[in-house]
C-alpha positions as a Python dict, from the first residue, in 0.01 Angstrom:
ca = {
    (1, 'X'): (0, 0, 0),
    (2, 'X'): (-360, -176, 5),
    (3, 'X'): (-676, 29, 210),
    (4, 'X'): (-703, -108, 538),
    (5, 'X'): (-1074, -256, 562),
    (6, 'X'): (-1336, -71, 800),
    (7, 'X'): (-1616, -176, 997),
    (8, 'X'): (-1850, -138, 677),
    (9, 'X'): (-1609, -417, 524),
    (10, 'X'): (-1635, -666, 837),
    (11, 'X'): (-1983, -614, 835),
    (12, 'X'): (-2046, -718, 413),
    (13, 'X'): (-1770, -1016, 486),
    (14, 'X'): (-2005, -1128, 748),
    (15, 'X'): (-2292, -1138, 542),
    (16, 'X'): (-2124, -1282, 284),
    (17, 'X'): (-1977, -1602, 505),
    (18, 'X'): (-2402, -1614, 552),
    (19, 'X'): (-2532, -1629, 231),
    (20, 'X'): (-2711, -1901, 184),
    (21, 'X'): (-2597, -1996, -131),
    (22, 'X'): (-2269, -1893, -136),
    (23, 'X'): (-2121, -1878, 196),
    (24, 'X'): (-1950, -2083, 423),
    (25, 'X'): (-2154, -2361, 586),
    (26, 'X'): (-2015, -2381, 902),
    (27, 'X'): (-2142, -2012, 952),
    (28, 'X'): (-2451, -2069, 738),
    (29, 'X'): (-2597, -2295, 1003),
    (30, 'X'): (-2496, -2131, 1387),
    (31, 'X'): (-2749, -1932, 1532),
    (32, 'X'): (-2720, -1681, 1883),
    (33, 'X'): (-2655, -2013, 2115),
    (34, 'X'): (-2434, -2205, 1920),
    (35, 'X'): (-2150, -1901, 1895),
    (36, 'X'): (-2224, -1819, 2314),
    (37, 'X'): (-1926, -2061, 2356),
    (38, 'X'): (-1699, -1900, 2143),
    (39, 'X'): (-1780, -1506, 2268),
    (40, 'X'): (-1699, -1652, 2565),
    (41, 'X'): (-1361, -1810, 2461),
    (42, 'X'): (-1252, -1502, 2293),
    (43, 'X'): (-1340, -1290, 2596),
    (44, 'X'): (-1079, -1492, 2792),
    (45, 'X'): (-847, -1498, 2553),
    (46, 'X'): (-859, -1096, 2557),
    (47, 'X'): (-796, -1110, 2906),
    (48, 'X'): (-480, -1384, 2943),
    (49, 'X'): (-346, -1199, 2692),
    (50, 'X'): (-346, -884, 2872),
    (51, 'X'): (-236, -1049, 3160),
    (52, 'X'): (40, -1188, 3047),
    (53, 'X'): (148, -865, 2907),
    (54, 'X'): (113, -1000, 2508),
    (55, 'X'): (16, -736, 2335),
    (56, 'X'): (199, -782, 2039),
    (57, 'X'): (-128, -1016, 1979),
    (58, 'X'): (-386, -805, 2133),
    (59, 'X'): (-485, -636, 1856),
    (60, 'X'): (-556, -970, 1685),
    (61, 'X'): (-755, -1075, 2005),
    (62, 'X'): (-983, -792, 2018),
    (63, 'X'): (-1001, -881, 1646),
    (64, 'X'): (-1212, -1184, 1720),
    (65, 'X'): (-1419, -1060, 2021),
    (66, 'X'): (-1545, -792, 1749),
    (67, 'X'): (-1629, -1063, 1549),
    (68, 'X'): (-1849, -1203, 1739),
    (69, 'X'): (-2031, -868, 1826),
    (70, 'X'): (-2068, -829, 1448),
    (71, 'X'): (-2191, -1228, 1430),
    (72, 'X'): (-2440, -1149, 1665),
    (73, 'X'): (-2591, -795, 1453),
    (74, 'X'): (-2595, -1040, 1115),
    (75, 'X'): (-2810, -1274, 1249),
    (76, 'X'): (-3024, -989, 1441),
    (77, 'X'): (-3076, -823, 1129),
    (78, 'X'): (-3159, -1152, 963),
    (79, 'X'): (-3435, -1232, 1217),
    (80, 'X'): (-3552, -901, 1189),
    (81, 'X'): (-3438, -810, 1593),
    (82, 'X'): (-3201, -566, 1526),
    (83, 'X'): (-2899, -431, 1313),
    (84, 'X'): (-2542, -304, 1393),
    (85, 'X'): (-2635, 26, 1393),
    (86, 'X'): (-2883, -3, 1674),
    (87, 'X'): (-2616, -201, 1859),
    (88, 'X'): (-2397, 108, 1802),
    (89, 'X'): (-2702, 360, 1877),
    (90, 'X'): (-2803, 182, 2228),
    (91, 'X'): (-2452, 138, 2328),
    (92, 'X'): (-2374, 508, 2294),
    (93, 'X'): (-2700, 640, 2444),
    (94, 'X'): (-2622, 461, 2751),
    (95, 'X'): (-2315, 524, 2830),
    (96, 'X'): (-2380, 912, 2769),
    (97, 'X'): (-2669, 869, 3021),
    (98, 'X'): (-2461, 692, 3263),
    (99, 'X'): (-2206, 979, 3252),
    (100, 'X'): (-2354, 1277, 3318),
    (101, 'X'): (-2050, 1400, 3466),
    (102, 'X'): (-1922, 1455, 3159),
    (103, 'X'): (-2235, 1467, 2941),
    (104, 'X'): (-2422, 1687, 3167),
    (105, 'X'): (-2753, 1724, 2923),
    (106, 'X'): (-2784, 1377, 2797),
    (107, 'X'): (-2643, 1473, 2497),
    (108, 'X'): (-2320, 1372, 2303),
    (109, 'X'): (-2224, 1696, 2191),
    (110, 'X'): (-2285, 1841, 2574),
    (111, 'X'): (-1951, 1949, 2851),
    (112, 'X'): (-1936, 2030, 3131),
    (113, 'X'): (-1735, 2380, 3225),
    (114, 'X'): (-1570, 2251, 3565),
    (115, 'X'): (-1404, 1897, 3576),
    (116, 'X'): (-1420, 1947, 3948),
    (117, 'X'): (-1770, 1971, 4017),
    (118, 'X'): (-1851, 1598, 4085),
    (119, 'X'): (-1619, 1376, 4323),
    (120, 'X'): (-1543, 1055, 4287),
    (121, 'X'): (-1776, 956, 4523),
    (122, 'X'): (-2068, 1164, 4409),
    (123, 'X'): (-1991, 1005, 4051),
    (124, 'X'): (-2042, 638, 4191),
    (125, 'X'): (-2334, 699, 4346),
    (126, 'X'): (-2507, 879, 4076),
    (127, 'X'): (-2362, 548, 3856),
    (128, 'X'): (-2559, 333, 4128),
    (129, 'X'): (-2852, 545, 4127),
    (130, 'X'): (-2919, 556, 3768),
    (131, 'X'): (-2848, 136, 3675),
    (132, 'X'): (-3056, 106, 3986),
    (133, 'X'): (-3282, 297, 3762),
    (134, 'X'): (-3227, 53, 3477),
    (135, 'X'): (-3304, -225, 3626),
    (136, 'X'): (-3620, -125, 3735),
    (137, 'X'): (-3704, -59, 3408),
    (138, 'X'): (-3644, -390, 3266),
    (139, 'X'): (-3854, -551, 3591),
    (140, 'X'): (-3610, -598, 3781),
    (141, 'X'): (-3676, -490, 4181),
    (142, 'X'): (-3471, -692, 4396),
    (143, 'X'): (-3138, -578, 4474),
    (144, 'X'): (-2996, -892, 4286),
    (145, 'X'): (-3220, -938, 4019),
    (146, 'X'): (-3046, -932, 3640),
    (147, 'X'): (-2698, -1080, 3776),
    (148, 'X'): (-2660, -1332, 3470),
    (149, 'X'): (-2666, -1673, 3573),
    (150, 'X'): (-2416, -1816, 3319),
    (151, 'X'): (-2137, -1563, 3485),
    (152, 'X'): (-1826, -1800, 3574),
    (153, 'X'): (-1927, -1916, 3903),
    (154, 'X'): (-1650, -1712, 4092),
    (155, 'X'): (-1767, -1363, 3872),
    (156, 'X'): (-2087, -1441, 3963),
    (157, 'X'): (-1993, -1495, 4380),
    (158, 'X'): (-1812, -1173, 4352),
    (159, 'X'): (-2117, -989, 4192),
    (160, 'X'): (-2382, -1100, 4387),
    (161, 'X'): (-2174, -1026, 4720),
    (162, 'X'): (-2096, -693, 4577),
    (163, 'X'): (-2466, -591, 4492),
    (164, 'X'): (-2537, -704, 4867),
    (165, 'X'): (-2286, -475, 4990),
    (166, 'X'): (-2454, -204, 4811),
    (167, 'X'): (-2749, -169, 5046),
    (168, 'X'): (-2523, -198, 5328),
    (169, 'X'): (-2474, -600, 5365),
    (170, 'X'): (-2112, -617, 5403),
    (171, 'X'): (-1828, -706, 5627),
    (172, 'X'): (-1669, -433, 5838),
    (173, 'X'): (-1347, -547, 5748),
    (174, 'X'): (-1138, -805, 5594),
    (175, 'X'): (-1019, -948, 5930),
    (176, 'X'): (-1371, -1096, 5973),
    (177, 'X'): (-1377, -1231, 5647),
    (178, 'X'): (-1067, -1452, 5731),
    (179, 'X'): (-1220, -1528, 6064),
    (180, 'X'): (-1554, -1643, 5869),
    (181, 'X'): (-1373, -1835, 5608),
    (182, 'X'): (-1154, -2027, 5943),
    (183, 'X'): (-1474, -2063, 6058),
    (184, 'X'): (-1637, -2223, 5726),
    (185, 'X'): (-1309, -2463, 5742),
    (186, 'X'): (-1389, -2596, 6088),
    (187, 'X'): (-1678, -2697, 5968),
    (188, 'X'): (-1604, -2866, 5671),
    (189, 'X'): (-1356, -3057, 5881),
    (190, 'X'): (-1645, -3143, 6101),
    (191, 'X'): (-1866, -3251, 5800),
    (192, 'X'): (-1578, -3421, 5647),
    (193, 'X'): (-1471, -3630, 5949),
    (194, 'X'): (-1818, -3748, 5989),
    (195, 'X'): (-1866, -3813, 5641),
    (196, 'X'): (-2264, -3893, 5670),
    (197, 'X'): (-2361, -3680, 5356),
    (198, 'X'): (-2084, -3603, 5108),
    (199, 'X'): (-2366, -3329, 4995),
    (200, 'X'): (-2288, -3159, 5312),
    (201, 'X'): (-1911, -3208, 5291),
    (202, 'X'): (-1978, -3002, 4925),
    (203, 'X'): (-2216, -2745, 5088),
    (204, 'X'): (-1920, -2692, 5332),
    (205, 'X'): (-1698, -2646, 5084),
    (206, 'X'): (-1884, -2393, 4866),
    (207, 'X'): (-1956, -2199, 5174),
    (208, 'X'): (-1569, -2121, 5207),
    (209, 'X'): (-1521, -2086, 4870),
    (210, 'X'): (-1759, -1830, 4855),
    (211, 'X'): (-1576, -1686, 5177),
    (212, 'X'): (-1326, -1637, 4967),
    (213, 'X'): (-1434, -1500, 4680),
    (214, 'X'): (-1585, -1264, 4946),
    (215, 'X'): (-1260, -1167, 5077),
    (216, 'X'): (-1060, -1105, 4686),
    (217, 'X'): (-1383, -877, 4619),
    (218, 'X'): (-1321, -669, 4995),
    (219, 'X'): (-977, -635, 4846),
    (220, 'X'): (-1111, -509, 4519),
    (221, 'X'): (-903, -820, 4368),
    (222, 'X'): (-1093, -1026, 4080),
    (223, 'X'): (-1154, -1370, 4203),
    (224, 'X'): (-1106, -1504, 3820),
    (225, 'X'): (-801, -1282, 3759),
    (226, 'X'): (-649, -1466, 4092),
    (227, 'X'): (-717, -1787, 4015),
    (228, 'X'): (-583, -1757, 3648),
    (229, 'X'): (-280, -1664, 3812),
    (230, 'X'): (-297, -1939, 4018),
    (231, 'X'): (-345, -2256, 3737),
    (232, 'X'): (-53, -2043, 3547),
    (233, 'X'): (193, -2082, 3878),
    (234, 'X'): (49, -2438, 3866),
    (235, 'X'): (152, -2512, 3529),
    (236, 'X'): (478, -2333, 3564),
    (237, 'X'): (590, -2522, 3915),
    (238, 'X'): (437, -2869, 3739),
    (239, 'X'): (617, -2850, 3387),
    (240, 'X'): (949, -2749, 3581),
    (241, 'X'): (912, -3140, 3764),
    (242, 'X'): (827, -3269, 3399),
    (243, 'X'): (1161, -3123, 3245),
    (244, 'X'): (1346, -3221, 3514),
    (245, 'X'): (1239, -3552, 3524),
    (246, 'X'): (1323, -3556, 3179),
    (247, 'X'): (1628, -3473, 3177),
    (248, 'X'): (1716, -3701, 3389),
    (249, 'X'): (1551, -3960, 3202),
    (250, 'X'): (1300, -4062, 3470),
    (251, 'X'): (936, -4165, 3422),
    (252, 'X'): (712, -3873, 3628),
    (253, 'X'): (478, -4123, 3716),
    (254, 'X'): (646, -4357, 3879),
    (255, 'X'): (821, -4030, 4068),
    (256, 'X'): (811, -4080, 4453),
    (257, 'X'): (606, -3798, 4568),
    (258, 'X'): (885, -3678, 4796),
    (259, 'X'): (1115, -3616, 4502),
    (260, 'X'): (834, -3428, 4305),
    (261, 'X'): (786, -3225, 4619),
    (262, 'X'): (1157, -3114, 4630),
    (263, 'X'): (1148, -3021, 4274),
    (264, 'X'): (834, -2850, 4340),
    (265, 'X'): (1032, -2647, 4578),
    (266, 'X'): (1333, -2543, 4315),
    (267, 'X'): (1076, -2441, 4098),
    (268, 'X'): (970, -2145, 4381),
    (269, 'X'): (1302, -2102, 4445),
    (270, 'X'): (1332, -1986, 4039),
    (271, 'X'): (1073, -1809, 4088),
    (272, 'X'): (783, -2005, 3880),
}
């Protein structure tokens, strides 16, 4: 039976692929901006595959979001910023300061004697207090300061409303949520039936987009996670007309829309 590699061995392969005299030229010439499109391709990945319940390829996944992580400490270390280890070393340190609850000296090695001794509640807010803490040391003051800007538009919604909830800038409930977002509607349809400025039809539209977001977060639902689920219903519902066309030798597009709609229909009733 071979050794199974370690961390150690990802980390030499990685420096080989970047030697410059020896390695592989694709990674030879990327730098930290060109591979940002891939981390965030394998993140995804990571996550259809969980939702879609694969994990006979998970492990493989999470395979290639490490390798970007390790990507990202090679050319640190080349540029003199930073190495795995400190990667490693910061990552630990702050999650053992943002669990005190469990690490209840700031040290690894520290437990505490009663499980019981924190709530839930008091746990959250003690998380709060102490990123709140964080962020003020990096410079950042206002309440939604250091919410990345390249988040997927719908993360980002959903963070930004939830920082303003924080501090108390919230809905009461998620019945006025749904009477804001009928309310951002109306005036879309207003906007849109004037049609003066198709830049306020599109302000009109973000606005209950947003609403929406705004409600999935109230329902502690992830706006990304929904609409994933949405395209793959999509796709389902959509390739169920193309096979059926198919099979009955028919050309999709040129497929009255009434037909499509009916098969549309079977495929809910199969339960795509």
């Amino acid at each position: 039976m071979s050794k199974k590699y370690s961390i150690e061995d990802l980390q030499y392969l990685m420096s080989r692929l970047r030697d410059p005299e020896t390695g592989c030229p694709w990674d030879i010439k990327q730098s930290f901006a060109s591979i940002v499109p891939s981390t965030i391709e394998e993140a995804y990945e990571v996550a259809d595959t969980i939702e879609r319940r694969d994990f006979a390829h998970l492990q493989e996944e999470l395979g290639d979001l490490l390798f970007q992580v390790i990507f990202y400490s090679q050319l640190g270390k080349e540029e003199g910023l930073f190495v795995w280890d400190d990667v490693v070393h910061g990552l630990t340190k702050k999650l053992v300061r943002r669990h005190p609850h469990v690490f209840p000296e700031g040290t690894l090695d520290s437990k505490v004697t009663n499980n019981d001794a924190n709530t839930e509640t008091q746990i959250k807010a003690s998380w709060e207090e102490i990123k709140k803490e964080e962020r003020l040391q990096k410079g950042s003051a206002g309440v939604l300061d250091d919410v990345p800007v390249n988040l997927p538009s719908l993360s980002r919604a959903a963070k930004l409303q939830k920082r303003a909830a924080k501090v108390g800038f919230d809905w009461a409930d998620a019945k006025q949520i749904l009477a804001k977002i009928k309310e951002e509607v109306a005036e879309l349809e207003s906007e849109m039936q004037a049609a003066e400025s198709s830049q306020e039809v599109m302000d009109e539209l973000g606005d209950v987009i947003f609403s929406c977001v705004n409600l999935a977060r109230f329902l502690n639902k992830d706006p990304e996670a929904i609409v994933r689920a949405s395209n793959r219903k999509f796709e389902g519902r959509f390739r169920y007309i193309e096979r059926s066309l198919s099979a009955a030798k028919k050309d999709i597009s040129e497929t009255p829309i009434e037909e499509m709609e009916s098969l549309w229909q079977e495929a809910k009733s199969e339960g795509l």
